[in-house]
mmCIF file of C-alpha atoms in Angstrom:
data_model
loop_
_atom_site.group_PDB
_atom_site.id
_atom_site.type_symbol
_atom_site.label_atom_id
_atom_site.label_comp_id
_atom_site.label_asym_id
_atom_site.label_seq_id
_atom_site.Cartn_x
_atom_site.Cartn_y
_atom_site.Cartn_z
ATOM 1 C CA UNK A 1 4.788 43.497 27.775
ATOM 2 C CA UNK A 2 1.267 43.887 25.702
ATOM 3 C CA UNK A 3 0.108 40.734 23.905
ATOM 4 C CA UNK A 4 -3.199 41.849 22.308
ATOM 5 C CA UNK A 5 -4.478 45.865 21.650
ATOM 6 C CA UNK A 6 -7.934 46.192 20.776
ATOM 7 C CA UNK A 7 -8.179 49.771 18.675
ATOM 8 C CA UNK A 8 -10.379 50.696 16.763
ATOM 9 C CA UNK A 9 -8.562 49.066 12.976
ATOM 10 C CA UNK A 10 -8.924 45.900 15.325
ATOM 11 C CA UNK A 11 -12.989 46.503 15.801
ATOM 12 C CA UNK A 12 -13.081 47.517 12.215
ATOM 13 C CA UNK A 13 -11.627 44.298 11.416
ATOM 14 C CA UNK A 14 -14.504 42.400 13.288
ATOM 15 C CA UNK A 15 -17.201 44.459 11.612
ATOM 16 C CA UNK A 16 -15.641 43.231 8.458
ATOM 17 C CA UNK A 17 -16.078 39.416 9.698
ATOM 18 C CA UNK A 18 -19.709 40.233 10.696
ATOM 19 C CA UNK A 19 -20.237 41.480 7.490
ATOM 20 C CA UNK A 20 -18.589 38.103 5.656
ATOM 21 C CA UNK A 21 -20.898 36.071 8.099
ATOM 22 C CA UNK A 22 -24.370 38.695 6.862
ATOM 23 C CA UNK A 23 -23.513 37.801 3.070
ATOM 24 C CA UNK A 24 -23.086 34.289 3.916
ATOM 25 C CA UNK A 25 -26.327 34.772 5.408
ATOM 26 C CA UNK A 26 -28.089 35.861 2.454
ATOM 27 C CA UNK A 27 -26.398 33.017 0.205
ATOM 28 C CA UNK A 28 -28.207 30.783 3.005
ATOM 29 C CA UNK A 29 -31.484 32.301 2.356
ATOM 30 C CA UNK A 30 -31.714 32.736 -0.919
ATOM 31 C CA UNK A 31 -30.827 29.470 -1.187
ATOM 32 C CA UNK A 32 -33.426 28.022 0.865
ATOM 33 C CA UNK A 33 -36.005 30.317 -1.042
ATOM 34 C CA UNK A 34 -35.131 29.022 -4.119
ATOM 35 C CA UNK A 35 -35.303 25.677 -3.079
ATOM 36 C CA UNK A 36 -38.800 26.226 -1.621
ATOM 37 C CA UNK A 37 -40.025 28.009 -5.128
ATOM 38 C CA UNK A 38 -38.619 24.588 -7.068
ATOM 39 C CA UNK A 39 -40.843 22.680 -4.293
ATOM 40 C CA UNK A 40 -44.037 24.859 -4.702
ATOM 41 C CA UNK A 41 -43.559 24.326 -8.388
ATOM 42 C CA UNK A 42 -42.987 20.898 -8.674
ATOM 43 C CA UNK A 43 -46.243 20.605 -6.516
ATOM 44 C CA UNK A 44 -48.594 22.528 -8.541
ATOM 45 C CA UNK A 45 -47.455 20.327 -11.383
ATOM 46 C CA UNK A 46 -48.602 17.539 -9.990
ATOM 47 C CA UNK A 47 -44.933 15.982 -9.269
ATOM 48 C CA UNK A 48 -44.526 13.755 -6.223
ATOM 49 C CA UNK A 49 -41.552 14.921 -3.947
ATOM 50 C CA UNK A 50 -41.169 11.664 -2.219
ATOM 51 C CA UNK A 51 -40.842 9.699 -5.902
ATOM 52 C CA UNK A 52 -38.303 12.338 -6.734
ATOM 53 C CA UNK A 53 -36.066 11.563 -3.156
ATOM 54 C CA UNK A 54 -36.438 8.380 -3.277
ATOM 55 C CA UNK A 55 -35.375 8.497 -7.034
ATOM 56 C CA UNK A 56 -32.604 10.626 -6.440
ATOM 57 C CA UNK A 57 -31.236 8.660 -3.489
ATOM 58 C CA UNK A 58 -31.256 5.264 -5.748
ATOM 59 C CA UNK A 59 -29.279 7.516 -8.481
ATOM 60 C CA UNK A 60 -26.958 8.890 -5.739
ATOM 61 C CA UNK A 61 -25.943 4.984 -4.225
ATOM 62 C CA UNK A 62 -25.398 3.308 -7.570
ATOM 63 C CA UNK A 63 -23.473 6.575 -8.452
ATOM 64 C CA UNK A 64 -21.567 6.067 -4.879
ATOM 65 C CA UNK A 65 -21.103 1.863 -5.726
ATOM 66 C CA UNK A 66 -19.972 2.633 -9.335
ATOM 67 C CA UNK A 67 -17.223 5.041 -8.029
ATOM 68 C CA UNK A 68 -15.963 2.308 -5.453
ATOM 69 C CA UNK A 69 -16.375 -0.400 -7.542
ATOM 70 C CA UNK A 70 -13.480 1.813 -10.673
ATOM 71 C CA UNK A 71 -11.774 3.231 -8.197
ATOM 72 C CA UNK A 72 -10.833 -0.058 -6.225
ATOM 73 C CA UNK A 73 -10.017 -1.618 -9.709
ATOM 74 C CA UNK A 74 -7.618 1.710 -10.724
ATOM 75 C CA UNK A 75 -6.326 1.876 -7.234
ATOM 76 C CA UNK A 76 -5.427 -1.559 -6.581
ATOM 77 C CA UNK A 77 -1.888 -2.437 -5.739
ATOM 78 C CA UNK A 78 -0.430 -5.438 -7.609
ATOM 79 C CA UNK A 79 1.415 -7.800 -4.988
ATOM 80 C CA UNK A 80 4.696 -6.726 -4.732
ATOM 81 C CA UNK A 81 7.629 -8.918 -4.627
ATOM 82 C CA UNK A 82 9.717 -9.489 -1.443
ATOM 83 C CA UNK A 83 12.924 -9.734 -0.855
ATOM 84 C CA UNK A 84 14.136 -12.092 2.228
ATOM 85 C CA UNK A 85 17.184 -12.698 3.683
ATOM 86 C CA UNK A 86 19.160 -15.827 4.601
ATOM 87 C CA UNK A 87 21.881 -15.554 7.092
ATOM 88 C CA UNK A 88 24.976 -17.886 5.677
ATOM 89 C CA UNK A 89 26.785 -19.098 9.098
ATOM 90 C CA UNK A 90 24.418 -17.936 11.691
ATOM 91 C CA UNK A 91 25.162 -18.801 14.956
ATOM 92 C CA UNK A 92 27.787 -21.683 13.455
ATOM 93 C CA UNK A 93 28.046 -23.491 10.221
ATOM 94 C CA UNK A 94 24.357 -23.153 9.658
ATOM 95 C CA UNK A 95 21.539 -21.225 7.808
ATOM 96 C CA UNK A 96 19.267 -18.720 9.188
ATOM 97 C CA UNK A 97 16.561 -19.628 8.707
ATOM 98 C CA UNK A 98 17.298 -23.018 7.654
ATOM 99 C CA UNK A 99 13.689 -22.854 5.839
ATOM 100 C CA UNK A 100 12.338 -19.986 3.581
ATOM 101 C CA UNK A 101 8.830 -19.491 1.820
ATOM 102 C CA UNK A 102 9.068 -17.594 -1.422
ATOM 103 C CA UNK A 103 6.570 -17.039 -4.297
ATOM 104 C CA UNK A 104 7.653 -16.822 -7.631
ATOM 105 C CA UNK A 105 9.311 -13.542 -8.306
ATOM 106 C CA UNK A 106 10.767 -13.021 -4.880
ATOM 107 C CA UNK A 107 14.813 -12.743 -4.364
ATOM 108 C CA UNK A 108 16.071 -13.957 -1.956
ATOM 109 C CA UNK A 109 19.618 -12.190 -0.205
ATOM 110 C CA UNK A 110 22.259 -14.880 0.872
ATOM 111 C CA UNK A 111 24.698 -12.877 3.427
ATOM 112 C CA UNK A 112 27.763 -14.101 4.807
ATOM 113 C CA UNK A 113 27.780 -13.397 9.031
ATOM 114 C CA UNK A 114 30.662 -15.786 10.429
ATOM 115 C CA UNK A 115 32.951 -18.615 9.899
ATOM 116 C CA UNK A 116 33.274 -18.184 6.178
ATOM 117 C CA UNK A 117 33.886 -19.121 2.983
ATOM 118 C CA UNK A 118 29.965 -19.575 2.106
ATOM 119 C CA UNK A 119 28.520 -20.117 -1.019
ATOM 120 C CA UNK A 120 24.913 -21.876 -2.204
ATOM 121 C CA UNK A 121 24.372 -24.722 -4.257
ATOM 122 C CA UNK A 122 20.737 -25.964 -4.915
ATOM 123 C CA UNK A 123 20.704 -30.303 -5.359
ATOM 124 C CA UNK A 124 19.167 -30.875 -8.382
ATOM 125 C CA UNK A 125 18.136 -34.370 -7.055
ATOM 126 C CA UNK A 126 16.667 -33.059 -4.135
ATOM 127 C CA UNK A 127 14.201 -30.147 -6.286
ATOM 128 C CA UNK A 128 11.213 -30.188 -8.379
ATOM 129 C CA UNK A 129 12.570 -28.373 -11.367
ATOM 130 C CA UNK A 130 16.570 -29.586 -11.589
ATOM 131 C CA UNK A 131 17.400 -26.643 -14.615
ATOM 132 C CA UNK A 132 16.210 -23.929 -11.933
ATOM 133 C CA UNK A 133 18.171 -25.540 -9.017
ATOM 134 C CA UNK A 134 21.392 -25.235 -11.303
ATOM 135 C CA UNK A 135 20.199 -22.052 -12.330
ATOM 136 C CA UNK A 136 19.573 -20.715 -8.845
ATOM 137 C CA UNK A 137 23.282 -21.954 -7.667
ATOM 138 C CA UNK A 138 25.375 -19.591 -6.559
ATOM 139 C CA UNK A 139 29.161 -21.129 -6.740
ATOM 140 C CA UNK A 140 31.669 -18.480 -5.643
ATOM 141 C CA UNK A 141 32.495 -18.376 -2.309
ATOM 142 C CA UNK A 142 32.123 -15.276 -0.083
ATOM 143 C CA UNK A 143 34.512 -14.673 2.407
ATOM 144 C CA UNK A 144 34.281 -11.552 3.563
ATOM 145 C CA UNK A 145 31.842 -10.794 6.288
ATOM 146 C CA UNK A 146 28.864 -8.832 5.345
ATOM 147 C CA UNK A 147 29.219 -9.789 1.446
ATOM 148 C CA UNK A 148 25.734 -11.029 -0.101
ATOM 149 C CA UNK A 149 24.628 -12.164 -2.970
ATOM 150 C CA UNK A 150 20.919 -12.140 -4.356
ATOM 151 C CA UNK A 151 18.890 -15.075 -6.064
ATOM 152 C CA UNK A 152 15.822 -14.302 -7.768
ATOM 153 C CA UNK A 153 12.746 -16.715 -8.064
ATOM 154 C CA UNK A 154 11.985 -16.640 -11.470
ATOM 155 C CA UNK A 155 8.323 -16.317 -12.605
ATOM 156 C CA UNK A 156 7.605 -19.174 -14.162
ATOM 157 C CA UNK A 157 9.444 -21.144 -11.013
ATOM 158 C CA UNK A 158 7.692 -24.968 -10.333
ATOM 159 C CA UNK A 159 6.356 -25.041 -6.740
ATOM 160 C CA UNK A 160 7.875 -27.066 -4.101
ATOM 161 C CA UNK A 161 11.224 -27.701 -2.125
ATOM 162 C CA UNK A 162 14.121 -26.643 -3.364
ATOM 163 C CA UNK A 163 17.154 -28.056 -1.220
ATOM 164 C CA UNK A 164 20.496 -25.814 -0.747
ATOM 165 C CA UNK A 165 23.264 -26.260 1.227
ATOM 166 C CA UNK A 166 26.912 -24.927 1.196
ATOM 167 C CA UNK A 167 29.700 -26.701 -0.625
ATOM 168 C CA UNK A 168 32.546 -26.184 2.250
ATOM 169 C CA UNK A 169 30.405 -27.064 4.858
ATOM 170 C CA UNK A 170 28.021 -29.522 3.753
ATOM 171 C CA UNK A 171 29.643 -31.982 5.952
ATOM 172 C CA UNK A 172 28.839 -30.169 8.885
ATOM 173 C CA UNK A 173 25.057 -29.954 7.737
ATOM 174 C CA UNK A 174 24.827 -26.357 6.491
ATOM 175 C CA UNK A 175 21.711 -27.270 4.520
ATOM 176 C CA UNK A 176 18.367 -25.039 3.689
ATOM 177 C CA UNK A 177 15.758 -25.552 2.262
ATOM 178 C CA UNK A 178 14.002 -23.005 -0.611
ATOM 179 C CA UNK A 179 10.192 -23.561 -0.504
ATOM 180 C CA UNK A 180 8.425 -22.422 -3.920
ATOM 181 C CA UNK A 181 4.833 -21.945 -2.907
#
């Protein structure tokens, strides 16, 4: 089995590159020559190259800090609300975690795991604002497993701790607490 023929459309081929790389060439040069004509000018008028650098080097970093500066102010990602979940009868009669940090606009996801019925009720008594804790209740039970139910933290939500606990099992000290931050 052949895996590479050199003949002669293959050479032909390479004289083609080495005629790509000969033009390049030339772009090279006559580059460089008329970069050495602007020199030679610029000296017989009296111009100082190093003034001219240094000037163009000054224009070329504000330039570079101006572009940064816009395009981290275009470019900048808002934060983004999160979304956390609480585990209603994890591991027992129990919420997991029994403590959550939130910022206003968050939601929180309430999802029923074992021993149901579950539902959340936020104690107005026991909460800095007590219209969001009734507002942030959740009354109907969930009993199947797997069913959820999203709260969202308003945006204009008070900071603190927000307690929450479920009705059928309050007794037995499934209690959470909501902190506002």
């Amino acid at each position: 089995m052949t895996i590479c023929r050199f003949t002669i459309k293959n050479i032909q081929k390479l004289d083609f590159y080495q005629d790509i790389i000969r033009v390049l060439d030339f772009f090279r040069r006559s580059l460089l020559y008329n970069d050495q004509r602007i020199h030679n000018h610029l000296k017989k008028t009296g111009v100082n190259m190093r003034f001219i650098s240094s000037l163009s080097k000054s224009v070329a970093l504000l330039a570079s800090i101006a572009m940064l500066v816009i395009s981290s102010l275009v470019f900048s990602n808002p934060a983004e609300a999160a979304n956390y979940t609480v585990t209603m009868g994890a591991g027992g009669l129990q919420f997991g975690p029994k403590k959550v940090a939130v910022k206003p606009g968050d939601t929180v996801t309430f999802k029923n795991a074992m021993l149901p019925p579950h539902n959340v009720m936020f104690n107005p008594a026991k909460s800095p604002d007590p219209n969001l804790s009734k507002s942030l209740s959740h009354k109907q039970l969930a009993f199947r497993a797997g069913e959820s139910f999203d709260i969202n933290i308003p945006a204009d939500a008070k900071a603190g701790d927000y307690e929450f606990f479920c009705i059928p099992h309050r007794g037995a000290g499934m209690v959470g607490h909501l902190v506002v931050e």
